[in-house]
């Protein structure tokens, strides 16, 4: 969610019970604005918080002119001092997907990486290293996984130029209340997968400038999203049951929208059995 609109946005997603303490709220917004200035980001989003056993990671994302370009990610243990995270690699994502259990809250903590193929294990042992993965790498990969799976935006909020770059749509004035209650009105803000598999006939009715992402209506398993009206029916709230703690909000007929994550960083693998 946008750093400049943080206090109001946190109130709109507070219906799920998660949030920040008054002390953290007081320091977070000015801290993010300083972060935007120091790193010269065009925009800064507060991504959320991953709660560990001994501490919590507060996550921010810095954006440049092209909103679809890889984002810079930073974490803080106190909402004041921020550290830049390395870019996520596919190797990191694959390794982190095999780790189970809670985060510790210590970036230097090392996990024993037991599920490793023979070739990688031999290479590590030849180098005199044990197969380990640091919690910082797991943090990077988990943020990437959550963004890919449940990072969402309303339809029309961004436009794709003929050159391929993605920018905020200045003409976007929000979804109507009727449209805001449909899963098809929301897109995954990541590289599309299902869209590439559609036939030319299926793409005929799509607007290439706005319909360049995958919508939520075909997410698997079916029923992995809940859509609710809150604040007297003035706010549409989507919550993910796959990554518990991810909450998206949109105020219909306005430009107010965003998502935030407050959770343990663990995927809900039991979801297919719960539906």
mmCIF file of N, CA and C in Angstrom, residues 50-100:
data_model
loop_
_atom_site.group_PDB
_atom_site.id
_atom_site.type_symbol
_atom_site.label_atom_id
_atom_site.label_comp_id
_atom_site.label_asym_id
_atom_site.label_seq_id
_atom_site.Cartn_x
_atom_site.Cartn_y
_atom_site.Cartn_z
ATOM 1 N N UNK A 50 6.243 -9.779 8.285
ATOM 2 C CA UNK A 50 6.352 -11.220 8.504
ATOM 3 C C UNK A 50 6.801 -11.434 9.946
ATOM 4 N N UNK A 51 5.958 -12.066 10.727
ATOM 5 C CA UNK A 51 6.209 -12.247 12.154
ATOM 6 C C UNK A 51 7.041 -13.498 12.398
ATOM 7 N N UNK A 52 8.185 -13.326 13.036
ATOM 8 C CA UNK A 52 9.038 -14.446 13.398
ATOM 9 C C UNK A 52 8.879 -14.814 14.865
ATOM 10 N N UNK A 53 9.614 -15.820 15.283
ATOM 11 C CA UNK A 53 9.530 -16.292 16.666
ATOM 12 C C UNK A 53 10.109 -15.258 17.628
ATOM 13 N N UNK A 54 11.237 -14.651 17.243
ATOM 14 C CA UNK A 54 11.916 -13.715 18.142
ATOM 15 C C UNK A 54 11.833 -12.269 17.674
ATOM 16 N N UNK A 55 11.181 -12.018 16.577
ATOM 17 C CA UNK A 55 11.077 -10.658 16.067
ATOM 18 C C UNK A 55 10.290 -10.634 14.776
ATOM 19 N N UNK A 56 10.085 -9.441 14.246
ATOM 20 C CA UNK A 56 9.287 -9.282 13.025
ATOM 21 C C UNK A 56 10.087 -8.531 11.970
ATOM 22 N N UNK A 57 9.799 -8.855 10.707
ATOM 23 C CA UNK A 57 10.387 -8.143 9.574
ATOM 24 C C UNK A 57 9.323 -7.218 8.981
ATOM 25 N N UNK A 58 9.622 -5.928 8.920
ATOM 26 C CA UNK A 58 8.737 -4.971 8.265
ATOM 27 C C UNK A 58 9.311 -4.721 6.867
ATOM 28 N N UNK A 59 8.464 -4.869 5.863
ATOM 29 C CA UNK A 59 8.932 -4.882 4.471
ATOM 30 C C UNK A 59 8.405 -3.665 3.704
ATOM 31 N N UNK A 60 9.283 -3.063 2.908
ATOM 32 C CA UNK A 60 8.896 -1.964 2.018
ATOM 33 C C UNK A 60 9.396 -2.278 0.617
ATOM 34 N N UNK A 61 8.702 -1.745 -0.381
ATOM 35 C CA UNK A 61 9.099 -1.931 -1.779
ATOM 36 C C UNK A 61 9.247 -0.571 -2.453
ATOM 37 N N UNK A 62 10.352 -0.386 -3.152
ATOM 38 C CA UNK A 62 10.589 0.845 -3.890
ATOM 39 C C UNK A 62 10.347 0.641 -5.370
ATOM 40 N N UNK A 63 9.628 1.576 -6.001
ATOM 41 C CA UNK A 63 9.257 1.450 -7.411
ATOM 42 C C UNK A 63 9.870 2.568 -8.228
ATOM 43 N N UNK A 64 10.189 2.224 -9.491
ATOM 44 C CA UNK A 64 10.693 3.203 -10.437
ATOM 45 C C UNK A 64 9.612 3.618 -11.416
ATOM 46 N N UNK A 65 9.977 4.286 -12.512
ATOM 47 C CA UNK A 65 8.985 4.746 -13.492
ATOM 48 C C UNK A 65 8.164 3.612 -14.102
ATOM 49 N N UNK A 66 8.818 2.485 -14.417
ATOM 50 C CA UNK A 66 8.116 1.328 -14.964
ATOM 51 C C UNK A 66 7.646 0.461 -13.803
ATOM 52 N N UNK A 67 6.336 0.439 -13.587
ATOM 53 C CA UNK A 67 5.797 -0.261 -12.416
ATOM 54 C C UNK A 67 5.927 -1.786 -12.530
ATOM 55 N N UNK A 68 6.121 -2.298 -13.751
ATOM 56 C CA UNK A 68 6.251 -3.740 -13.925
ATOM 57 C C UNK A 68 7.694 -4.207 -13.772
ATOM 58 N N UNK A 69 8.626 -3.270 -13.661
ATOM 59 C CA UNK A 69 10.029 -3.633 -13.504
ATOM 60 C C UNK A 69 10.251 -4.232 -12.109
ATOM 61 N N UNK A 70 11.313 -5.029 -11.951
ATOM 62 C CA UNK A 70 11.585 -5.596 -10.616
ATOM 63 C C UNK A 70 11.680 -4.506 -9.561
ATOM 64 N N UNK A 71 11.048 -4.756 -8.415
ATOM 65 C CA UNK A 71 11.024 -3.759 -7.348
ATOM 66 C C UNK A 71 12.184 -3.960 -6.381
ATOM 67 N N UNK A 72 12.659 -2.866 -5.828
ATOM 68 C CA UNK A 72 13.672 -2.944 -4.775
ATOM 69 C C UNK A 72 12.952 -3.234 -3.464
ATOM 70 N N UNK A 73 13.453 -4.207 -2.716
ATOM 71 C CA UNK A 73 12.805 -4.585 -1.459
ATOM 72 C C UNK A 73 13.744 -4.323 -0.288
ATOM 73 N N UNK A 74 13.165 -3.811 0.791
ATOM 74 C CA UNK A 74 13.947 -3.500 1.982
ATOM 75 C C UNK A 74 13.221 -4.040 3.201
ATOM 76 N N UNK A 75 13.986 -4.335 4.243
ATOM 77 C CA UNK A 75 13.360 -4.797 5.479
ATOM 78 C C UNK A 75 13.896 -4.006 6.660
ATOM 79 N N UNK A 76 13.125 -3.973 7.717
ATOM 80 C CA UNK A 76 13.515 -3.302 8.953
ATOM 81 C C UNK A 76 13.034 -4.139 10.124
ATOM 82 N N UNK A 77 13.778 -4.077 11.199
ATOM 83 C CA UNK A 77 13.379 -4.781 12.420
ATOM 84 C C UNK A 77 12.687 -3.840 13.404
ATOM 85 N N UNK A 78 12.745 -2.527 13.114
ATOM 86 C CA UNK A 78 12.170 -1.549 14.055
ATOM 87 C C UNK A 78 11.384 -0.436 13.372
ATOM 88 N N UNK A 79 11.171 -0.533 12.053
ATOM 89 C CA UNK A 79 10.442 0.471 11.256
ATOM 90 C C UNK A 79 11.209 1.787 11.113
ATOM 91 N N UNK A 80 12.472 1.807 11.495
ATOM 92 C CA UNK A 80 13.266 3.034 11.395
ATOM 93 C C UNK A 80 14.486 2.812 10.501
ATOM 94 N N UNK A 81 15.279 1.785 10.808
ATOM 95 C CA UNK A 81 16.487 1.488 10.040
ATOM 96 C C UNK A 81 16.168 0.413 9.001
ATOM 97 N N UNK A 82 16.530 0.697 7.742
ATOM 98 C CA UNK A 82 16.159 -0.197 6.652
ATOM 99 C C UNK A 82 17.392 -0.775 5.980
ATOM 100 N N UNK A 83 17.294 -2.026 5.561
ATOM 101 C CA UNK A 83 18.372 -2.701 4.857
ATOM 102 C C UNK A 83 17.847 -3.211 3.522
ATOM 103 N N UNK A 84 18.634 -3.020 2.469
ATOM 104 C CA UNK A 84 18.239 -3.440 1.128
ATOM 105 C C UNK A 84 18.426 -4.943 0.983
ATOM 106 N N UNK A 85 17.416 -5.617 0.452
ATOM 107 C CA UNK A 85 17.486 -7.061 0.231
ATOM 108 C C UNK A 85 18.019 -7.355 -1.168
ATOM 109 N N UNK A 86 18.732 -8.449 -1.351
ATOM 110 C CA UNK A 86 19.197 -8.805 -2.697
ATOM 111 C C UNK A 86 18.023 -9.227 -3.574
ATOM 112 N N UNK A 87 18.164 -9.156 -4.887
ATOM 113 C CA UNK A 87 17.077 -9.601 -5.777
ATOM 114 C C UNK A 87 16.813 -11.094 -5.611
ATOM 115 N N UNK A 88 15.555 -11.472 -5.778
ATOM 116 C CA UNK A 88 15.188 -12.888 -5.664
ATOM 117 C C UNK A 88 15.615 -13.639 -6.914
ATOM 118 N N UNK A 89 16.187 -14.816 -6.722
ATOM 119 C CA UNK A 89 16.547 -15.686 -7.842
ATOM 120 C C UNK A 89 15.670 -16.928 -7.792
ATOM 121 N N UNK A 90 15.579 -17.625 -8.915
ATOM 122 C CA UNK A 90 14.769 -18.844 -8.953
ATOM 123 C C UNK A 90 15.326 -19.904 -8.008
ATOM 124 N N UNK A 91 16.653 -19.908 -7.830
ATOM 125 C CA UNK A 91 17.269 -20.860 -6.901
ATOM 126 C C UNK A 91 16.829 -20.570 -5.468
ATOM 127 N N UNK A 92 16.809 -19.291 -5.106
ATOM 128 C CA UNK A 92 16.337 -18.888 -3.771
ATOM 129 C C UNK A 92 14.900 -19.327 -3.548
ATOM 130 N N UNK A 93 14.066 -19.071 -4.555
ATOM 131 C CA UNK A 93 12.639 -19.399 -4.445
ATOM 132 C C UNK A 93 12.448 -20.906 -4.289
ATOM 133 N N UNK A 94 13.201 -21.693 -5.054
ATOM 134 C CA UNK A 94 13.088 -23.151 -4.971
ATOM 135 C C UNK A 94 13.543 -23.668 -3.607
ATOM 136 N N UNK A 95 14.629 -23.118 -3.092
ATOM 137 C CA UNK A 95 15.141 -23.546 -1.790
ATOM 138 C C UNK A 95 14.178 -23.168 -0.670
ATOM 139 N N UNK A 96 13.685 -21.937 -0.713
ATOM 140 C CA UNK A 96 12.786 -21.476 0.346
ATOM 141 C C UNK A 96 11.481 -22.244 0.353
ATOM 142 N N UNK A 97 11.043 -22.694 -0.820
ATOM 143 C CA UNK A 97 9.801 -23.456 -0.899
ATOM 144 C C UNK A 97 9.870 -24.785 -0.178
ATOM 145 N N UNK A 98 11.081 -25.265 0.094
ATOM 146 C CA UNK A 98 11.240 -26.550 0.764
ATOM 147 C C UNK A 98 11.452 -26.402 2.270
ATOM 148 N N UNK A 99 11.590 -25.155 2.743
ATOM 149 C CA UNK A 99 11.769 -24.936 4.178
ATOM 150 C C UNK A 99 10.418 -24.882 4.871
ATOM 151 N N UNK A 100 10.342 -25.464 6.025
ATOM 152 C CA UNK A 100 9.100 -25.497 6.799
ATOM 153 C C UNK A 100 9.337 -24.832 8.152
#
